[in-house]
PDB file of C-alpha atoms in Angstrom:
ATOM      1  CA  MET G   1      88.424-100.314 -83.264  1.00 44.00           C
ATOM      2  CA  ARG G   2      86.974 -97.824 -80.601  1.00 46.00           C
ATOM      3  CA  ILE G   3      83.839 -97.791 -82.506  1.00 48.00           C
ATOM      4  CA  ILE G   4      83.328-101.675 -81.974  1.00 42.00           C
ATOM      5  CA  LEU G   5      84.765-101.519 -78.699  1.00 38.00           C
ATOM      6  CA  SER G   6      81.990 -99.000 -77.735  1.00 43.00           C
ATOM      7  CA  ALA G   7      79.429-100.900 -79.006  1.00 43.00           C
ATOM      8  CA  LEU G   8      80.523-104.082 -77.000  1.00 39.00           C
ATOM      9  CA  LEU G   9      80.330-102.267 -73.897  1.00 39.00           C
ATOM     10  CA  THR G  10      76.920-100.644 -74.735  1.00 46.00           C
ATOM     11  CA  ALA G  11      75.466-104.086 -75.727  1.00 48.00           C
ATOM     12  CA  ALA G  12      77.166-105.525 -72.349  1.00 47.00           C
ATOM     13  CA  ALA G  13      75.522-102.891 -70.165  1.00 44.00           C
ATOM     14  CA  PHE G  14      72.474-103.243 -71.701  1.00 52.00           C
ATOM     15  CA  ALA G  15      72.292-107.067 -71.143  1.00 51.00           C
ATOM     16  CA  LEU G  16      73.154-106.771 -67.730  1.00 56.00           C
ATOM     17  CA  ASN G  17      69.480-105.522 -66.986  1.00 71.00           C
ATOM     18  CA  GLY G  18      67.902-108.120 -68.969  1.00 81.00           C
ATOM     19  CA  GLN G  19      68.591-111.882 -69.627  1.00 89.00           C
ATOM     20  CA  LEU G  20      69.384-113.926 -72.207  1.00 94.00           C
ATOM     21  CA  PHE G  21      67.518-117.168 -72.805  1.00 95.00           C
ATOM     22  CA  THR G  22      67.608-120.349 -75.172  1.00 96.00           C
ATOM     23  CA  GLY G  23      64.830-122.485 -76.027  1.00 96.00           C
ATOM     24  CA  VAL G  24      63.713-125.566 -78.221  1.00 97.00           C
ATOM     25  CA  GLY G  25      59.857-126.825 -78.918  1.00 96.00           C
ATOM     26  CA  GLY G  26      57.521-128.083 -81.150  1.00 96.00           C
ATOM     27  CA  GLU G  27      54.885-126.758 -83.476  1.00 97.00           C
ATOM     28  CA  LEU G  28      51.574-127.412 -85.707  1.00 96.00           C
ATOM     29  CA  ARG G  29      50.641-125.280 -88.386  1.00 96.00           C
ATOM     30  CA  ILE G  30      47.026-125.641 -90.073  1.00 96.00           C
ATOM     31  CA  PRO G  31      46.802-123.573 -93.289  1.00 96.00           C
ATOM     32  CA  SER G  32      43.021-122.884 -94.051  1.00 95.00           C
ATOM     33  CA  ALA G  33      43.605-123.606 -98.041  1.00 93.00           C
ATOM     34  CA  ASP G  34      41.879-127.252 -98.713  1.00 91.00           C
ATOM     35  CA  ARG G  35      44.949-128.371-100.879  1.00 92.00           C
ATOM     36  CA  LEU G  36      47.570-127.306 -98.479  1.00 94.00           C
ATOM     37  CA  VAL G  37      48.178-129.794 -95.588  1.00 94.00           C
ATOM     38  CA  ALA G  38      49.061-129.657 -91.739  1.00 94.00           C
ATOM     39  CA  THR G  39      52.741-129.645 -90.909  1.00 92.00           C
ATOM     40  CA  GLN G  40      54.684-130.568 -87.481  1.00 92.00           C
ATOM     41  CA  GLY G  41      58.046-129.358 -86.818  1.00 93.00           C
ATOM     42  CA  VAL G  42      60.696-128.842 -84.229  1.00 95.00           C
ATOM     43  CA  LEU G  43      62.207-125.337 -83.667  1.00 96.00           C
ATOM     44  CA  SER G  44      64.995-123.928 -81.693  1.00 96.00           C
ATOM     45  CA  GLN G  45      65.184-120.284 -80.033  1.00 96.00           C
ATOM     46  CA  ILE G  46      67.620-117.549 -78.910  1.00 95.00           C
ATOM     47  CA  GLY G  47      66.279-114.601 -77.156  1.00 95.00           C
ATOM     48  CA  TYR G  48      66.508-111.834 -74.885  1.00 95.00           C
ATOM     49  CA  GLN G  49      64.095-110.687 -71.918  1.00 93.00           C
ATOM     50  CA  ARG G  50      64.112-107.369 -70.222  1.00 92.00           C
ATOM     51  CA  GLY G  51      61.059-106.562 -67.980  1.00 90.00           C
ATOM     52  CA  ASP G  52      57.623-107.689 -69.475  1.00 92.00           C
ATOM     53  CA  PHE G  53      59.207-107.749 -73.151  1.00 95.00           C
ATOM     54  CA  ALA G  54      61.226-110.355 -74.959  1.00 95.00           C
ATOM     55  CA  LEU G  55      62.999-110.471 -78.347  1.00 96.00           C
ATOM     56  CA  VAL G  56      63.358-113.796 -79.941  1.00 96.00           C
ATOM     57  CA  GLY G  57      65.374-115.276 -82.942  1.00 96.00           C
ATOM     58  CA  GLN G  58      63.899-118.505 -83.850  1.00 96.00           C
ATOM     59  CA  PHE G  59      64.951-121.282 -86.435  1.00 95.00           C
ATOM     60  CA  ARG G  60      63.143-124.592 -88.031  1.00 94.00           C
ATOM     61  CA  ILE G  61      65.138-127.827 -87.514  1.00 90.00           C
ATOM     62  CA  PRO G  62      64.716-129.293 -90.954  1.00 85.00           C
ATOM     63  CA  SER G  63      63.643-132.790 -90.732  1.00 80.00           C
ATOM     64  CA  SER G  64      62.725-134.053 -94.085  1.00 76.00           C
ATOM     65  CA  THR G  65      61.882-132.822 -97.726  1.00 77.00           C
ATOM     66  CA  THR G  66      58.848-130.968 -97.912  1.00 83.00           C
ATOM     67  CA  HIS G  67      56.419-131.533-100.650  1.00 88.00           C
ATOM     68  CA  TRP G  68      54.538-128.055-102.356  1.00 91.00           C
ATOM     69  CA  THR G  69      51.506-128.886-100.201  1.00 93.00           C
ATOM     70  CA  GLN G  70      53.175-128.262 -96.996  1.00 91.00           C
ATOM     71  CA  PRO G  71      54.390-124.377 -96.668  1.00 89.00           C
ATOM     72  CA  THR G  72      57.539-124.320 -94.371  1.00 89.00           C
ATOM     73  CA  TRP G  73      59.937-121.640 -92.898  1.00 91.00           C
ATOM     74  CA  LEU G  74      63.482-121.221 -92.085  1.00 91.00           C
ATOM     75  CA  THR G  75      64.038-118.313 -89.828  1.00 94.00           C
ATOM     76  CA  GLY G  76      61.904-115.695 -88.228  1.00 95.00           C
ATOM     77  CA  ALA G  77      61.910-113.540 -85.174  1.00 96.00           C
ATOM     78  CA  ARG G  78      59.238-112.699 -82.290  1.00 97.00           C
ATOM     79  CA  LEU G  79      58.013-110.156 -79.847  1.00 97.00           C
ATOM     80  CA  GLU G  80      56.651-111.286 -76.600  1.00 97.00           C
ATOM     81  CA  TRP G  81      54.948-109.079 -74.275  1.00 96.00           C
ATOM     82  CA  SER G  82      53.875-110.370 -70.695  1.00 94.00           C
ATOM     83  CA  ALA G  83      50.614-108.176 -70.572  1.00 92.00           C
ATOM     84  CA  TYR G  84      48.836-110.258 -67.290  1.00 91.00           C
ATOM     85  CA  GLU G  85      50.148-111.952 -64.216  1.00 86.00           C
ATOM     86  CA  ILE G  86      47.834-114.811 -63.277  1.00 83.00           C
ATOM     87  CA  SER G  87      47.674-115.136 -59.508  1.00 77.00           C
ATOM     88  CA  THR G  88      48.494-118.613 -58.183  1.00 68.00           C
ATOM     89  CA  ASP G  89      48.148-117.869 -54.116  1.00 63.00           C
ATOM     90  CA  SER G  90      44.784-119.832 -53.755  1.00 60.00           C
ATOM     91  CA  ILE G  91      46.371-122.814 -55.461  1.00 60.00           C
ATOM     92  CA  PRO G  92      47.440-125.405 -52.827  1.00 59.00           C
ATOM     93  CA  LEU G  93      50.022-127.254 -55.008  1.00 59.00           C
ATOM     94  CA  SER G  94      53.624-125.788 -53.653  1.00 61.00           C
ATOM     95  CA  LEU G  95      54.982-126.088 -57.348  1.00 60.00           C
ATOM     96  CA  ILE G  96      52.577-124.098 -59.126  1.00 66.00           C
ATOM     97  CA  LYS G  97      52.001-122.097 -56.069  1.00 63.00           C
ATOM     98  CA  ASN G  98      55.477-120.999 -56.172  1.00 70.00           C
ATOM     99  CA  ALA G  99      55.868-120.181 -60.150  1.00 78.00           C
ATOM    100  CA  GLU G 100      55.204-117.213 -61.971  1.00 86.00           C
ATOM    101  CA  PHE G 101      52.400-117.389 -64.509  1.00 89.00           C
ATOM    102  CA  HIS G 102      51.589-115.011 -67.437  1.00 93.00           C
ATOM    103  CA  VAL G 103      49.368-113.999 -70.288  1.00 96.00           C
ATOM    104  CA  VAL G 104      51.860-113.412 -73.420  1.00 97.00           C
ATOM    105  CA  VAL G 105      50.979-111.563 -76.401  1.00 97.00           C
ATOM    106  CA  SER G 106      52.948-112.609 -79.256  1.00 97.00           C
ATOM    107  CA  GLY G 107      53.646-110.951 -82.729  1.00 97.00           C
ATOM    108  CA  GLN G 108      55.944-113.219 -85.107  1.00 96.00           C
ATOM    109  CA  TRP G 109      57.504-112.875 -88.524  1.00 96.00           C
ATOM    110  CA  SER G 110      58.754-116.258 -90.538  1.00 95.00           C
ATOM    111  CA  LYS G 111      60.500-116.102 -93.802  1.00 94.00           C
ATOM    112  CA  THR G 112      60.026-119.130 -95.958  1.00 88.00           C
ATOM    113  CA  GLY G 113      62.312-120.816 -98.147  1.00 77.00           C
ATOM    114  CA  GLY G 114      61.172-119.447-101.578  1.00 79.00           C
ATOM    115  CA  HIS G 115      61.841-122.986-103.135  1.00 84.00           C
ATOM    116  CA  ARG G 116      60.029-123.691-106.374  1.00 90.00           C
ATOM    117  CA  PHE G 117      58.392-127.068-106.732  1.00 93.00           C
ATOM    118  CA  VAL G 118      58.209-127.906-110.683  1.00 93.00           C
ATOM    119  CA  SER G 119      56.209-130.823-111.592  1.00 91.00           C
ATOM    120  CA  GLU G 120      56.293-132.153-115.644  1.00 91.00           C
ATOM    121  CA  HIS G 121      54.163-134.528-116.997  1.00 88.00           C
ATOM    122  CA  LEU G 122      54.375-136.082-120.658  1.00 85.00           C
ATOM    123  CA  GLY G 123      51.944-138.285-121.691  1.00 79.00           C
ATOM    124  CA  GLY G 124      52.057-141.071-124.588  1.00 76.00           C
ATOM    125  CA  PHE G 125      51.430-140.766-128.166  1.00 75.00           C
ATOM    126  CA  ASP G 126      47.908-139.846-129.254  1.00 78.00           C
ATOM    127  CA  ILE G 127      47.510-139.990-132.929  1.00 82.00           C
ATOM    128  CA  ASP G 128      49.367-136.902-133.858  1.00 82.00           C
ATOM    129  CA  HIS G 129      50.694-135.466-130.511  1.00 84.00           C
ATOM    130  CA  TRP G 130      52.128-135.671-127.187  1.00 88.00           C
ATOM    131  CA  ASN G 131      50.052-134.442-124.138  1.00 90.00           C
ATOM    132  CA  ARG G 132      52.244-132.334-122.137  1.00 90.00           C
ATOM    133  CA  GLU G 133      51.431-130.659-118.535  1.00 92.00           C
ATOM    134  CA  ILE G 134      53.565-128.509-116.181  1.00 94.00           C
ATOM    135  CA  TYR G 135      52.749-127.500-112.720  1.00 95.00           C
ATOM    136  CA  GLN G 136      55.130-124.836-110.940  1.00 96.00           C
ATOM    137  CA  PHE G 137      54.261-123.890-107.024  1.00 95.00           C
ATOM    138  CA  GLN G 138      56.339-121.113-105.234  1.00 94.00           C
ATOM    139  CA  TYR G 139      55.460-119.669-101.849  1.00 94.00           C
ATOM    140  CA  GLY G 140      55.890-116.100-100.684  1.00 93.00           C
ATOM    141  CA  ASN G 141      58.818-114.809 -98.583  1.00 91.00           C
ATOM    142  CA  ASN G 142      56.973-113.700 -95.773  1.00 93.00           C
ATOM    143  CA  GLU G 143      54.283-114.778 -93.094  1.00 94.00           C
ATOM    144  CA  PHE G 144      53.110-113.046 -90.173  1.00 96.00           C
ATOM    145  CA  LEU G 145      51.057-114.114 -87.056  1.00 97.00           C
ATOM    146  CA  VAL G 146      49.783-113.087 -84.022  1.00 98.00           C
ATOM    147  CA  GLY G 147      48.513-114.843 -80.639  1.00 97.00           C
ATOM    148  CA  LEU G 148      48.060-115.319 -77.055  1.00 97.00           C
ATOM    149  CA  GLY G 149      49.793-117.818 -74.709  1.00 97.00           C
ATOM    150  CA  ILE G 150      50.328-118.767 -71.252  1.00 95.00           C
ATOM    151  CA  GLN G 151      53.873-118.837 -69.906  1.00 95.00           C
ATOM    152  CA  GLY G 152      54.967-120.631 -66.339  1.00 91.00           C
ATOM    153  CA  ARG G 153      58.266-119.601 -64.965  1.00 89.00           C
ATOM    154  CA  PHE G 154      59.983-122.027 -62.485  1.00 88.00           C
ATOM    155  CA  GLY G 155      63.366-120.603 -61.479  1.00 86.00           C
ATOM    156  CA  SER G 156      65.726-120.353 -64.562  1.00 89.00           C
ATOM    157  CA  TRP G 157      63.048-122.409 -66.725  1.00 92.00           C
ATOM    158  CA  SER G 158      59.879-121.391 -68.329  1.00 94.00           C
ATOM    159  CA  ALA G 159      57.344-123.223 -70.346  1.00 95.00           C
ATOM    160  CA  LEU G 160      55.298-121.170 -73.188  1.00 97.00           C
ATOM    161  CA  ALA G 161      52.198-122.847 -74.857  1.00 97.00           C
ATOM    162  CA  GLU G 162      50.478-120.505 -77.248  1.00 97.00           C
ATOM    163  CA  VAL G 163      47.958-120.365 -80.271  1.00 98.00           C
ATOM    164  CA  GLN G 164      48.423-118.089 -83.083  1.00 98.00           C
ATOM    165  CA  TYR G 165      46.744-116.905 -86.358  1.00 98.00           C
ATOM    166  CA  GLY G 166      47.557-114.840 -89.394  1.00 96.00           C
ATOM    167  CA  PRO G 167      48.196-114.385 -93.167  1.00 95.00           C
ATOM    168  CA  GLY G 168      50.406-117.284 -94.385  1.00 93.00           C
ATOM    169  CA  PRO G 169      52.501-116.656 -97.375  1.00 92.00           C
ATOM    170  CA  ARG G 170      51.003-116.571-100.417  1.00 93.00           C
ATOM    171  CA  LEU G 171      50.892-119.369-103.080  1.00 94.00           C
ATOM    172  CA  ASP G 172      52.007-118.609-106.487  1.00 95.00           C
ATOM    173  CA  THR G 173      50.894-121.722-108.989  1.00 95.00           C
ATOM    174  CA  TRP G 174      51.684-121.965-112.812  1.00 96.00           C
ATOM    175  CA  VAL G 175      49.624-124.306-114.975  1.00 96.00           C
ATOM    176  CA  TYR G 176      50.964-124.827-118.571  1.00 95.00           C
ATOM    177  CA  LYS G 177      49.207-127.339-120.985  1.00 93.00           C
ATOM    178  CA  SER G 178      49.969-127.997-124.515  1.00 90.00           C
ATOM    179  CA  GLN G 179      50.188-130.626-127.478  1.00 89.00           C
ATOM    180  CA  LEU G 180      53.536-131.380-128.479  1.00 90.00           C
ATOM    181  CA  MET G 181      52.723-132.502-132.361  1.00 87.00           C
ATOM    182  CA  ASN G 182      54.857-134.946-134.451  1.00 84.00           C
ATOM    183  CA  THR G 183      55.583-132.382-137.040  1.00 84.00           C
ATOM    184  CA  GLY G 184      57.620-130.533-134.084  1.00 80.00           C
ATOM    185  CA  ALA G 185      55.144-127.662-133.305  1.00 88.00           C
ATOM    186  CA  GLU G 186      53.650-127.156-130.164  1.00 87.00           C
ATOM    187  CA  GLN G 187      49.986-126.099-129.534  1.00 89.00           C
ATOM    188  CA  ILE G 188      49.167-124.519-126.312  1.00 91.00           C
ATOM    189  CA  LEU G 189      45.995-125.304-124.547  1.00 91.00           C
ATOM    190  CA  GLU G 190      46.496-123.621-121.248  1.00 93.00           C
ATOM    191  CA  ASP G 191      49.270-120.828-119.826  1.00 93.00           C
ATOM    192  CA  TYR G 192      48.146-119.076-116.921  1.00 95.00           C
ATOM    193  CA  TYR G 193      49.148-118.120-113.233  1.00 94.00           C
ATOM    194  CA  TYR G 194      47.051-117.286-110.193  1.00 92.00           C
ATOM    195  CA  PHE G 195      47.741-116.509-106.544  1.00 93.00           C
ATOM    196  CA  GLU G 196      46.307-118.173-103.582  1.00 93.00           C
ATOM    197  CA  ARG G 197      46.018-116.265-100.168  1.00 94.00           C
ATOM    198  CA  PHE G 198      45.606-118.388 -97.137  1.00 96.00           C
ATOM    199  CA  ASN G 199      45.898-118.056 -93.385  1.00 96.00           C
ATOM    200  CA  VAL G 200      47.577-120.383 -90.810  1.00 96.00           C
ATOM    201  CA  ALA G 201      46.838-121.319 -87.312  1.00 97.00           C
ATOM    202  CA  ARG G 202      49.745-122.319 -85.247  1.00 97.00           C
ATOM    203  CA  LEU G 203      49.301-124.135 -81.753  1.00 98.00           C
ATOM    204  CA  SER G 204      53.099-124.227 -80.294  1.00 97.00           C
ATOM    205  CA  PHE G 205      55.065-125.533 -76.976  1.00 97.00           C
ATOM    206  CA  THR G 206      58.374-124.198 -76.434  1.00 97.00           C
ATOM    207  CA  LEU G 207      60.593-125.035 -73.180  1.00 97.00           C
ATOM    208  CA  ARG G 208      63.286-122.507 -72.406  1.00 96.00           C
ATOM    209  CA  LYS G 209      66.564-122.151 -70.120  1.00 95.00           C
ATOM    210  CA  HIS G 210      67.238-118.603 -68.601  1.00 92.00           C
ATOM    211  CA  LEU G 211      71.065-118.149 -68.456  1.00 90.00           C
ATOM    212  CA  SER G 212      73.127-116.598 -65.651  1.00 76.00           C
ATOM    213  CA  PHE G 213      76.349-114.948 -66.012  1.00 63.00           C
TER     214      PHE G 213
END
């Protein structure tokens, strides 16, 4: 009990020197592989900022069932660094002049669902056999992106627009084709795996509320 209480007091003391925030936003992900399609999504965030650095937990808000051509993620974490402050003193608009703008460097890790997509086809009878085809698709577990963004702070609210790029989760594909003979035997025509590596470009916009206690 004493160890737990000490940990809570330490976390509380650390939080006094920083600030918690929550956020919600949207993103567009564009994979480099031709057979994969771009995806749009909504996300939520909870983070902690101290000085020029912020640590963020990120969660995708599911919208619909995905197809194998749409690589998706479930949870993730971000590290942000406010690397450079943009001066707004010369801008005549008071709203922008009183705001704080920074160039933000970010690194992001995302965990994909690892769901296995299977498509099986059995063709009609042809002389003495049926044609059978099985396709299986599965993504790797991890995605890593880095990027740059512009963050504007307006009181307890901030907005972050950014562009990120990096390797997406590796796509594992299994192809199996055979003929099912009317004698009960099976003649295998193709049976192989191949692994596809691709990159992901990510565009996002996040609105955040900084909390005060």
